[in-house]
Short mmCIF file of C-alpha atoms and ligand atoms in Angstrom, two decimals:
data_model
loop_
_atom_site.label_atom_id
_atom_site.label_comp_id
_atom_site.label_asym_id
_atom_site.label_seq_id
_atom_site.Cartn_x
_atom_site.Cartn_y
_atom_site.Cartn_z
CA UNK A 14 124.23 84.84 76.46
CA UNK A 15 120.55 84.82 77.71
CA UNK A 16 118.85 88.08 77.86
CA UNK A 17 117.31 89.47 81.48
CA UNK A 18 113.78 88.98 81.34
CA UNK A 19 111.45 91.75 81.63
CA UNK A 20 111.17 92.70 85.74
CA UNK A 21 108.27 95.20 85.29
CA UNK A 22 105.88 94.27 87.65
CA UNK A 23 102.47 93.60 86.13
CA UNK A 24 100.11 94.38 89.05
CA UNK A 25 102.40 95.69 91.92
CA UNK A 26 103.21 99.56 91.84
CA UNK A 27 106.42 100.59 90.27
CA UNK A 28 107.63 103.91 89.30
CA UNK A 29 107.88 104.62 85.75
CA UNK A 30 111.79 105.36 86.09
CA UNK A 31 114.34 106.10 89.21
CA UNK A 32 114.26 104.82 92.64
CA UNK A 33 111.43 104.63 95.20
CA UNK A 34 111.28 103.56 98.76
CA UNK A 35 108.36 103.72 101.42
CA UNK A 36 104.72 104.44 100.69
CA UNK A 37 103.92 107.94 102.05
CA UNK A 38 100.55 109.58 102.66
CA UNK A 39 98.33 106.98 101.46
CA UNK A 40 94.62 108.60 101.36
CA UNK A 41 91.62 108.09 99.83
CA UNK A 42 89.57 110.76 98.50
CA UNK A 43 86.15 110.22 96.63
CA UNK A 44 86.73 106.87 95.13
CA UNK A 45 90.51 107.60 94.44
CA UNK A 46 93.44 105.95 96.22
CA UNK A 47 96.44 108.24 96.53
CA UNK A 48 99.83 106.61 96.97
CA UNK A 49 102.74 109.21 97.78
CA UNK A 50 106.12 107.38 98.01
CA UNK A 51 109.59 108.25 98.77
CA UNK A 52 111.47 108.90 95.47
CA UNK A 53 114.66 109.85 93.62
CA UNK A 54 113.56 112.06 90.69
CA UNK A 55 117.06 111.94 89.18
CA UNK A 56 118.51 108.59 89.66
CA UNK A 57 118.10 104.87 90.36
CA UNK A 58 119.57 104.73 93.98
CA UNK A 59 118.53 106.54 97.07
CA UNK A 60 118.95 110.53 97.07
CA UNK A 61 117.40 113.47 96.67
CA UNK A 62 114.45 112.50 98.60
CA UNK A 63 111.06 113.72 97.17
CA UNK A 64 107.47 112.59 97.53
CA UNK A 65 106.26 110.94 94.17
CA UNK A 66 102.59 110.56 93.43
CA UNK A 67 100.26 108.14 91.79
CA UNK A 68 96.56 107.47 91.69
CA UNK A 69 94.37 104.45 91.26
CA UNK A 70 90.84 103.08 91.67
CA UNK A 71 91.49 99.54 92.05
CA UNK A 72 94.87 99.45 93.73
CA UNK A 73 96.26 97.67 90.52
CA UNK A 74 96.53 100.06 88.05
CA UNK A 75 98.33 103.13 88.71
CA UNK A 76 98.62 106.52 87.14
CA UNK A 77 101.73 108.26 88.05
CA UNK A 78 101.28 112.00 88.76
CA UNK A 79 103.69 114.81 88.98
CA UNK A 80 106.04 114.86 92.02
CA UNK A 81 104.31 116.35 94.82
CA UNK A 82 107.00 117.70 97.16
CA UNK A 83 110.13 118.00 95.69
CA UNK A 84 113.40 118.45 97.60
CA UNK A 85 114.11 122.13 97.71
CA UNK A 86 116.95 124.32 98.50
CA UNK A 87 116.32 126.71 101.63
CA UNK A 88 118.54 129.75 102.27
CA UNK A 89 121.21 127.74 104.30
CA UNK A 90 120.56 124.28 103.50
CA UNK A 91 118.68 121.59 101.59
CA UNK A 92 115.66 120.21 102.86
CA UNK A 93 114.88 116.60 101.85
CA UNK A 94 111.48 115.21 102.09
CA UNK A 95 111.37 112.07 104.23
CA UNK A 96 108.62 109.63 104.92
CA UNK A 97 105.45 111.00 106.22
CA UNK A 98 101.20 110.44 105.73
CA UNK A 99 98.35 112.54 104.50
CA UNK A 100 95.34 113.41 106.35
CA UNK A 101 92.13 114.76 104.66
CA UNK A 102 91.11 117.85 107.04
CA UNK A 103 87.16 117.29 106.39
CA UNK A 104 86.41 119.91 108.83
CA UNK A 105 88.92 122.35 107.98
CA UNK A 106 90.17 122.41 111.71
CA UNK A 107 93.54 123.33 110.49
CA UNK A 108 91.70 126.56 108.78
CA UNK A 109 94.04 126.21 105.70
CA UNK A 110 90.85 125.67 103.38
CA UNK A 111 88.64 128.34 102.39
CA UNK A 112 84.92 127.77 103.39
CA UNK A 113 83.76 124.78 102.23
CA UNK A 114 87.06 123.38 101.04
CA UNK A 115 88.69 120.27 102.59
CA UNK A 116 92.40 120.70 102.92
CA UNK A 117 94.93 117.74 102.33
CA UNK A 118 97.58 117.74 104.60
CA UNK A 119 100.80 116.21 104.33
CA UNK A 120 102.93 115.70 107.18
CA UNK A 121 106.37 114.88 106.41
CA UNK A 122 110.08 114.82 108.12
CA UNK A 123 112.46 117.54 106.74
CA UNK A 124 115.71 116.20 106.62
CA UNK A 125 118.26 119.04 106.70
CA UNK A 126 121.87 118.87 105.03
CA UNK A 127 123.23 120.76 108.08
CA UNK A 128 120.96 121.21 111.42
CA UNK A 129 119.42 124.45 111.87
CA UNK A 130 120.53 124.93 115.31
CA UNK A 131 119.60 124.78 117.79
CA UNK A 132 117.15 121.98 116.58
CA UNK A 133 118.55 118.46 115.32
CA UNK A 134 118.61 117.69 111.52
CA UNK A 135 115.20 116.12 111.29
CA UNK A 136 111.71 117.82 112.09
CA UNK A 137 108.19 117.51 111.18
CA UNK A 138 106.81 119.85 108.78
CA UNK A 139 103.69 120.28 106.77
CA UNK A 140 102.55 121.00 103.18
CA UNK A 141 98.94 121.17 101.97
CA UNK A 142 96.84 120.92 98.78
CA UNK A 143 93.43 122.70 98.23
CA UNK A 144 92.80 120.58 94.95
CA UNK A 145 92.92 116.92 96.48
CA UNK A 146 96.73 116.53 95.88
CA UNK A 147 97.22 117.99 92.30
CA UNK A 148 99.26 120.89 93.49
CA UNK A 149 100.85 121.61 96.99
CA UNK A 150 102.01 124.49 99.11
CA UNK A 151 104.88 124.26 101.99
CA UNK A 152 103.35 125.70 105.19
CA UNK A 153 105.02 128.23 107.26
CA UNK A 154 108.66 128.83 107.14
CA UNK A 155 109.62 126.29 109.95
CA UNK A 156 108.66 122.93 111.14
CA UNK A 157 105.77 122.38 113.06
CA UNK A 158 107.61 119.78 115.61
CA UNK A 159 111.38 119.83 116.52
CA UNK A 160 113.30 118.88 119.11
CA UNK A 161 116.03 121.10 120.61
CA UNK A 162 119.69 119.43 120.11
CA UNK A 163 120.18 119.63 124.09
CA UNK A 164 116.69 118.46 125.04
CA UNK A 165 116.23 117.20 128.66
CA UNK A 166 115.63 113.89 127.61
CA UNK A 167 118.78 113.43 125.45
CA UNK A 168 116.82 112.33 122.49
CA UNK A 169 118.71 112.05 119.24
CA UNK A 170 117.25 115.28 117.45
CA UNK A 171 118.67 113.80 114.16
CA UNK A 172 116.91 110.81 114.08
CA UNK A 173 113.32 112.04 114.73
CA UNK A 174 111.01 111.08 111.90
CA UNK A 175 108.01 109.33 110.12
CA UNK A 176 104.97 111.10 111.49
CA UNK A 177 101.51 109.22 110.99
CA UNK A 178 98.42 111.18 112.00
CA UNK A 179 95.07 109.78 112.51
CA UNK A 180 91.64 110.87 114.22
CA UNK A 181 91.23 109.32 117.58
CA UNK A 182 87.35 109.58 117.81
CA UNK A 183 87.12 108.40 121.62
CA UNK A 184 89.40 111.35 122.86
CA UNK A 185 88.47 113.78 120.03
CA UNK A 186 92.41 114.28 119.19
CA UNK A 187 94.24 114.04 116.17
CA UNK A 188 97.18 111.75 117.28
CA UNK A 189 100.57 111.92 115.54
CA UNK A 190 102.83 108.64 115.97
CA UNK A 191 106.72 109.20 115.29
CA UNK A 192 109.97 107.60 115.79
CA UNK A 193 113.07 108.49 117.62
CA UNK A 194 114.92 106.00 115.25
CA UNK A 195 118.25 105.50 117.31
CA UNK A 196 116.76 105.79 120.72
CA UNK A 197 114.21 103.10 119.66
CA UNK A 198 111.51 104.84 120.85
CA UNK A 199 107.86 105.63 119.38
CA UNK A 200 106.90 109.31 120.48
CA UNK A 201 102.89 110.27 120.50
CA UNK A 202 101.94 113.67 120.04
CA UNK A 203 98.15 115.04 120.04
CA UNK A 204 96.75 118.09 118.58
CA UNK A 205 93.00 119.50 118.42
CA UNK A 206 93.70 121.66 115.31
CA UNK A 207 96.32 119.78 113.17
CA UNK A 208 98.97 122.39 113.63
CA UNK A 209 99.80 122.77 117.46
CA UNK A 210 100.99 119.57 118.85
CA UNK A 211 101.65 118.36 122.08
CA UNK A 212 103.81 115.45 123.26
CA UNK A 213 101.98 112.97 125.51
CA UNK A 214 104.02 109.83 125.78
CA UNK A 215 106.50 107.37 124.23
CA UNK A 216 106.52 103.63 123.83
CA UNK A 217 110.20 102.15 124.27
CA UNK A 218 112.23 98.92 123.01
CA UNK A 219 110.96 96.15 125.12
CA UNK A 220 114.06 94.46 124.58
CA UNK A 221 117.68 95.69 124.32
CA UNK A 222 118.70 95.86 120.98
CA UNK A 223 121.13 98.83 120.45
CA UNK A 224 122.16 99.33 117.07
CA UNK A 225 118.61 98.77 115.63
CA UNK A 226 116.82 101.59 114.03
CA UNK A 227 112.76 102.16 114.60
CA UNK A 228 111.36 103.57 111.59
CA UNK A 229 107.90 104.18 109.82
CA UNK A 230 105.36 103.65 113.06
CA UNK A 231 101.64 103.29 112.47
CA UNK A 232 98.81 102.76 114.91
CA UNK A 233 95.71 101.11 113.66
CA UNK A 234 92.62 99.83 115.48
CA UNK A 235 91.97 96.22 114.55
CA UNK A 236 89.10 93.98 114.75
CA UNK A 237 89.07 90.82 116.44
CA UNK A 238 87.41 88.20 114.20
CA UNK A 239 84.07 89.28 112.98
CA UNK A 240 83.27 90.48 116.21
CA UNK A 241 83.02 94.12 117.38
CA UNK A 242 85.95 93.64 119.87
CA UNK A 243 89.03 95.54 118.69
CA UNK A 244 92.76 95.91 119.87
CA UNK A 245 95.14 98.77 118.97
CA UNK A 246 98.16 97.39 117.17
CA UNK A 247 101.43 99.32 116.72
CA UNK A 248 103.14 98.66 113.50
CA UNK A 249 106.77 99.09 113.41
CA UNK A 250 109.55 98.78 110.93
CA UNK A 251 112.83 97.73 111.98
CA UNK A 252 116.37 98.25 110.20
CA UNK A 253 118.92 95.93 111.98
CA UNK A 254 122.40 96.47 111.88
CA UNK A 255 125.34 94.36 113.18
CA UNK A 256 126.77 90.98 112.28
CA UNK A 257 123.88 88.87 114.33
CA UNK A 258 121.11 90.48 112.43
CA UNK A 259 120.53 88.45 109.34
CA UNK A 260 117.50 89.94 108.27
CA UNK A 261 118.24 93.79 107.70
CA UNK A 262 114.78 95.51 107.40
CA UNK A 263 111.68 93.56 108.90
CA UNK A 264 108.02 94.62 109.67
CA UNK A 265 106.92 94.09 113.22
CA UNK A 266 103.56 94.34 115.24
CA UNK A 267 102.60 94.88 119.16
CA UNK A 268 99.30 94.46 120.19
CA UNK A 269 97.80 96.46 122.86
CA UNK A 270 95.38 99.30 123.68
CA UNK A 271 95.35 103.26 123.19
CA UNK A 272 94.04 105.63 125.54
CA UNK A 273 94.51 108.73 123.49
CA UNK A 274 97.44 109.48 125.19
CA UNK A 275 99.54 106.12 125.65
CA UNK A 276 99.90 102.99 123.93
CA UNK A 277 99.90 99.83 126.28
CA UNK A 278 101.59 96.83 125.21
CA UNK A 279 99.91 93.89 126.65
CA UNK A 280 102.47 90.96 126.50
CA UNK A 281 99.76 88.39 127.23
CA UNK A 282 98.01 89.55 124.29
CA UNK A 283 100.71 88.85 121.93
CA UNK A 284 102.15 85.29 120.79
CA UNK A 285 105.06 84.24 122.21
CA UNK A 286 108.20 85.25 119.94
CA UNK A 287 109.67 82.48 118.28
CA UNK A 288 113.03 81.69 116.50
CA UNK A 289 113.44 83.42 113.28
CA UNK A 290 111.99 86.60 114.73
CA UNK A 291 113.99 89.63 115.56
CA UNK A 292 114.87 89.24 119.50
CA UNK A 293 111.65 90.41 121.21
CA UNK A 294 109.36 91.30 118.44
CA UNK A 295 106.74 89.70 116.37
CA UNK A 296 106.66 89.54 112.76
CA UNK A 297 103.59 90.84 110.40
CA UNK A 298 105.41 89.30 107.18
CA UNK A 299 108.38 87.01 107.65
CA UNK A 300 109.99 87.77 104.18
CA UNK A 301 113.06 89.73 103.14
CA UNK A 302 111.17 92.31 101.45
CA UNK A 303 108.16 93.80 103.34
CA UNK A 304 109.02 96.87 105.04
CA UNK A 305 107.47 100.57 105.94
CA UNK A 306 103.75 99.23 105.82
CA UNK A 307 101.50 102.12 106.57
CA UNK A 308 97.73 102.50 106.44
CA UNK A 309 95.34 104.31 104.16
CA UNK A 310 93.89 107.27 105.96
CA UNK A 311 89.89 108.24 105.35
CA UNK A 312 89.54 104.68 103.39
CA UNK A 313 85.78 103.47 103.71
CA UNK A 314 86.59 99.87 104.80
CA UNK A 315 86.22 98.65 108.15
CA UNK A 316 89.64 97.43 108.50
CA UNK A 317 93.01 99.01 108.17
CA UNK A 318 94.52 98.79 104.46
CA UNK A 319 98.35 98.71 104.32
CA UNK A 320 100.96 98.94 101.51
CA UNK A 321 104.56 98.11 102.29
CA UNK A 322 107.81 98.83 100.41
CA UNK A 323 108.98 95.46 98.96
CA UNK A 324 112.46 95.79 99.36
CA UNK A 325 115.20 95.64 102.05
CA UNK A 326 117.91 98.44 102.95
CA UNK A 327 120.61 95.63 102.95
CA UNK A 328 120.87 95.69 98.94
CA UNK A 329 117.96 97.94 98.12
CA UNK A 330 120.35 100.08 95.98
CA UNK A 331 122.10 96.97 94.36
CA UNK A 332 119.22 94.90 92.95
CA UNK A 333 119.06 94.72 89.28
CA UNK A 334 117.40 97.62 87.73
CA UNK A 335 115.89 98.50 84.31
CA UNK A 336 115.53 101.97 84.82
CA UNK A 337 113.17 101.69 87.55
CA UNK A 338 114.38 100.25 91.18
CA UNK A 339 111.93 99.11 93.85
CA UNK A 340 108.35 98.29 94.06
CA UNK A 341 105.37 98.12 96.47
CA UNK A 342 103.44 95.08 97.74
CA UNK A 343 100.08 94.41 97.14
CA UNK A 344 97.61 96.25 99.52
CA UNK A 345 96.59 93.92 102.21
CA UNK A 346 93.77 94.31 104.70
CA UNK A 347 94.49 93.43 108.51
CA UNK A 348 92.32 91.84 111.16
CA UNK A 349 93.25 90.06 114.33
CA UNK A 350 92.34 86.20 114.64
CA UNK A 351 92.12 85.32 118.53
CA UNK A 352 93.76 81.91 119.16
CA UNK A 353 95.02 80.36 122.61
CA UNK A 354 94.12 83.87 124.22
CA UNK A 355 96.62 85.79 121.99
CA UNK A 356 95.86 87.98 118.92
CA UNK A 357 97.43 87.35 115.77
CA UNK A 358 97.03 89.53 112.58
CA UNK A 359 95.90 88.05 109.64
CA UNK A 360 96.64 89.73 106.02
CA UNK A 361 94.31 89.47 103.41
CA UNK A 362 95.59 90.55 99.88
CA UNK A 363 93.59 92.79 97.83
CA UNK A 364 93.14 90.74 94.88
CA UNK A 365 94.28 92.14 91.40
CA UNK A 366 91.66 91.65 88.79
CA UNK A 367 93.26 91.35 85.46
CA UNK A 368 91.92 91.57 81.75
CA UNK A 369 91.19 88.17 80.41
CA UNK A 370 92.11 86.55 83.53
CA UNK A 371 90.99 82.70 84.11
CA UNK A 372 91.50 80.30 86.89
CA UNK A 373 92.37 76.89 85.79
CA UNK A 374 92.47 73.54 87.66
CA UNK A 375 96.09 72.48 87.18
CA UNK A 376 95.71 69.35 89.38
CA UNK A 377 91.67 68.79 90.29
CA UNK A 378 92.39 66.38 92.82
CA UNK A 379 95.32 64.03 93.05
CA UNK A 380 96.59 61.38 95.60
CA UNK A 381 100.37 62.20 95.66
CA UNK A 382 102.31 59.19 96.81
CA UNK A 383 105.41 59.33 99.10
CA UNK A 384 108.08 61.17 97.12
CA UNK A 385 106.41 60.72 93.87
CA UNK A 386 107.16 63.65 91.48
CA UNK A 387 104.52 65.81 89.89
CA UNK A 388 105.37 68.75 87.64
CA UNK A 389 103.06 70.81 85.65
CA UNK A 390 103.68 73.24 82.84
CA UNK A 391 102.84 77.15 83.75
CA UNK A 392 102.39 79.90 81.36
CA UNK A 393 104.67 82.89 82.44
CA UNK A 394 101.56 84.97 82.73
CA UNK A 395 100.76 82.91 85.83
CA UNK A 396 99.41 85.40 88.43
CA UNK A 397 98.25 83.41 91.28
CA UNK A 398 99.04 79.93 92.44
CA UNK A 399 96.74 78.05 94.94
CA UNK A 400 97.67 74.79 96.64
CA UNK A 401 95.02 72.75 98.70
CA UNK A 402 95.86 69.73 100.68
CA UNK A 403 94.32 67.56 102.89
CA UNK A 404 95.56 65.57 105.93
CA UNK A 405 99.10 66.87 105.82
CA UNK A 406 100.38 65.88 109.04
CA UNK A 407 104.04 64.75 108.97
CA UNK A 408 106.79 65.13 106.82
CA UNK A 409 107.71 67.88 104.54
CA UNK A 410 105.60 69.12 101.47
CA UNK A 411 107.93 71.00 98.64
CA UNK A 412 106.64 73.29 95.98
CA UNK A 413 109.08 74.32 93.51
CA UNK A 414 108.91 77.06 90.62
CA UNK A 415 111.00 76.52 87.69
CA UNK A 416 112.28 79.45 85.81
CA UNK A 417 114.35 77.88 83.45
CA UNK A 418 117.18 76.31 85.33
CA UNK A 419 116.49 78.53 88.64
CA UNK A 420 114.20 77.17 91.31
CA UNK A 421 112.10 79.13 93.79
CA UNK A 422 111.34 76.75 96.76
CA UNK A 423 108.39 76.73 99.30
CA UNK A 424 108.81 73.92 102.13
CA UNK A 425 106.28 73.13 104.51
CA UNK A 426 107.56 71.23 107.59
CA UNK A 427 104.42 69.78 109.18
CA UNK A 428 105.91 68.70 112.53
CA UNK A 429 108.00 71.79 113.32
CA UNK A 430 105.59 74.10 111.83
CA UNK A 431 107.94 76.06 109.85
CA UNK A 432 107.35 77.28 106.28
CA UNK A 433 110.33 78.67 104.18
CA UNK A 434 110.61 80.60 101.18
CA UNK A 435 113.70 79.90 99.39
CA UNK A 436 115.15 82.22 96.70
CA UNK A 437 118.85 80.93 96.72
CA UNK A 438 118.08 78.91 93.68
CA UNK A 439 117.76 81.78 91.58
CA UNK A 440 120.78 82.44 89.55
CA UNK A 441 120.08 85.73 87.90
CA UNK A 442 123.23 87.73 87.14
CA UNK A 443 124.21 90.99 89.09
CA UNK A 444 122.28 89.82 92.34
CA UNK A 445 123.85 91.64 95.29
CA UNK A 446 125.55 89.82 98.24
CA UNK A 447 122.89 89.19 100.79
CA UNK A 448 120.16 88.52 98.32
CA UNK A 449 120.15 84.83 98.27
CA UNK A 450 117.87 83.91 101.09
CA UNK A 451 115.65 81.51 102.54
CA UNK A 452 113.04 83.16 105.01
CA UNK A 453 111.06 81.16 107.42
CA UNK A 454 107.71 81.59 109.14
CA UNK A 455 107.65 79.90 112.63
CA UNK A 456 105.14 78.69 115.17
CA UNK A 457 102.60 77.60 112.59
CA UNK A 458 99.83 74.85 112.31
CA UNK A 459 100.51 73.59 108.78
CA UNK A 460 97.97 70.60 109.13
CA UNK A 461 95.67 72.55 106.88
CA UNK A 462 98.41 73.47 104.15
CA UNK A 463 96.55 75.74 102.08
CA UNK A 464 98.99 77.98 100.01
CA UNK A 465 98.10 81.10 97.83
CA UNK A 466 100.98 82.45 95.77
CA UNK A 467 101.19 85.53 94.22
CA UNK A 468 103.40 85.84 91.55
CA UNK A 469 104.75 88.66 89.53
CA UNK A 470 107.58 89.33 87.30
CA UNK A 471 110.11 89.97 90.07
CA UNK A 472 108.47 89.13 93.28
CA UNK A 473 106.35 86.62 95.24
CA UNK A 474 103.87 87.02 98.04
CA UNK A 475 103.22 83.76 99.83
CA UNK A 476 99.91 83.68 102.27
CA UNK A 477 99.58 80.62 104.52
CA UNK A 478 96.41 79.60 106.23
CA UNK A 479 94.44 82.42 104.85
CA UNK A 480 96.72 84.74 105.63
CA UNK A 481 97.63 84.08 109.35
CA UNK A 482 101.44 84.01 108.13
CA UNK A 483 102.96 85.34 104.82
CA UNK A 484 106.43 85.45 103.32
CA UNK A 485 107.31 88.22 101.04
CA UNK A 486 110.40 88.23 98.68
CA UNK A 487 111.83 90.06 95.49
CA UNK A 488 112.84 87.56 93.03
CA UNK A 489 114.94 88.22 89.69
CA UNK A 490 115.13 84.87 88.01
CA UNK A 491 117.17 84.35 84.79
CA UNK A 492 114.49 83.02 82.64
CA UNK A 493 110.46 83.37 82.61
CA UNK A 494 108.33 81.01 84.87
CA UNK A 495 108.20 77.34 83.07
CA UNK A 496 106.52 75.06 85.34
CA UNK A 497 105.48 73.91 89.08
CA UNK A 498 106.27 70.59 90.86
CA UNK A 499 105.09 69.25 94.10
CA UNK A 500 106.62 66.63 96.51
CA UNK A 501 106.17 65.39 99.79
CA UNK A 502 107.90 63.14 102.47
CA UNK A 503 104.75 62.20 104.30
CA UNK A 504 104.61 58.48 104.66
CA UNK A 505 101.00 58.19 103.55
CA UNK A 506 99.74 59.72 100.35
CA UNK A 507 98.68 63.28 100.29
CA UNK A 508 95.22 64.68 98.66
CA UNK A 509 96.44 67.68 96.43
CA UNK A 510 94.72 70.26 94.31
CA UNK A 511 96.57 72.79 92.48
CA UNK A 512 95.17 75.74 90.59
CA UNK A 513 96.43 78.87 88.91
CA UNK A 514 94.96 82.14 87.64
CA UNK A 515 96.43 83.34 84.43
CA UNK A 516 95.96 86.01 82.02
CA UNK A 517 95.58 85.81 78.05
C1 FRU B 623 112.57 103.88 106.01
C2 FRU B 623 113.34 105.42 105.93
C3 FRU B 623 112.48 106.30 106.78
C4 FRU B 623 112.75 107.61 106.14
C5 FRU B 623 112.84 107.37 104.72
C6 FRU B 623 114.17 108.11 104.01
O1 FRU B 623 112.62 103.05 105.05
O2 FRU B 623 114.62 105.09 106.36
O3 FRU B 623 112.63 106.26 108.38
O4 FRU B 623 111.84 108.72 106.58
O5 FRU B 623 113.14 106.08 104.89
O6 FRU B 623 113.93 107.67 102.56
#
């Protein structure tokens, strides 16, 4: 009977039409943010992988551009354009520019329909642009980097992908980070001229998780608090297969050091891995829909700025679509906070600024009694909700978002230090199997339970403790947002403030 609500994101990037996955080639040039991304120009399911392109000045409103790098037919095979990165070659060390030009280089994975023997089905290739991303040329006839199928190390040359390049000032080398996806290794290359690459080291699965796929690595230098102290943090996406892994696609991090050749994982610098995490790894975001996060190149900010794909391979091809399928997360700035001798990443979303927005105090300050019900109407244009409490020390705090009869729940358990985001109360039709999910963030101090919740028409990004934890999920409610309610089971009253940022 009821019509499907409009799922078009209002301030997250989605393509006008068709399928998208990973962000690729994030780069800032002269005030313009470029977002390239995996896309299928011909359909709403994964396939015909090509690089789409969009640009923005504020990371909120994006203008879609023509396809930058299309899948192409070579003499004997098809080359799909898998994930990769962009680098602005300011000093023209590649020599691909004319005097005074700054070529824009796109490193991507060629995925071949059949292996061009003796190499495997995946290799790293280059395309470049001499007009800041408007038009592109494929470089050379062969990939820059490939593995022999019978390489001495026995690496799986069919699963070798996702190049991310950055300049390492201390060593004076360009560094490329890649994955051997099935071998669960990150492999590092270096180069002086961005064209000739030398393999220098690998970083392996510290656990033993056969069946996992390692994908889309990035290595970023993060500041510790406001100090000048930094650590190198390896970002890694893991796609799990096998029945014991519930989460599917998850985003992780490893804190360590990098000397220009090798990444040194320092176990003591990393928080202990808790329940709910993939065995052996810490989570950057605890939600079901945060994957393939990569950072911008050449961005003027002093902290890495990342965007992730807001989806999960478990069901990405089957989520409801309205002509477009898939969206990106908000851009987030990352730094480290030192706590108990360990380093934890803090994610600060770049706050979208919308026209006619106003912040309204919904509940200025209220002493909410034990199990007292408090419900407030909310316009469907609510973009962000902020909840502040004082003295939350026992029991559970629950916040419900009501979409007609549908409920999205946020639970905070003070004693156990667990935050949960539960979308299993969303009953929208045509949701794929495995979509009903409750994600938890573990090992938290919730005493200062401040929450910031970004709500868009088909997604929610929850930030706790100013970004020390976050949970990101897509949602497909069967009706628009209508109200929020809050209750708690703490024995004493809780001081609660609730405000909302709305448009119109
Ligand atoms: C990650 C990924 C990458 C690959 C791309 C293909 O989501 O599987 O490893 O390059 O997507 O679209």
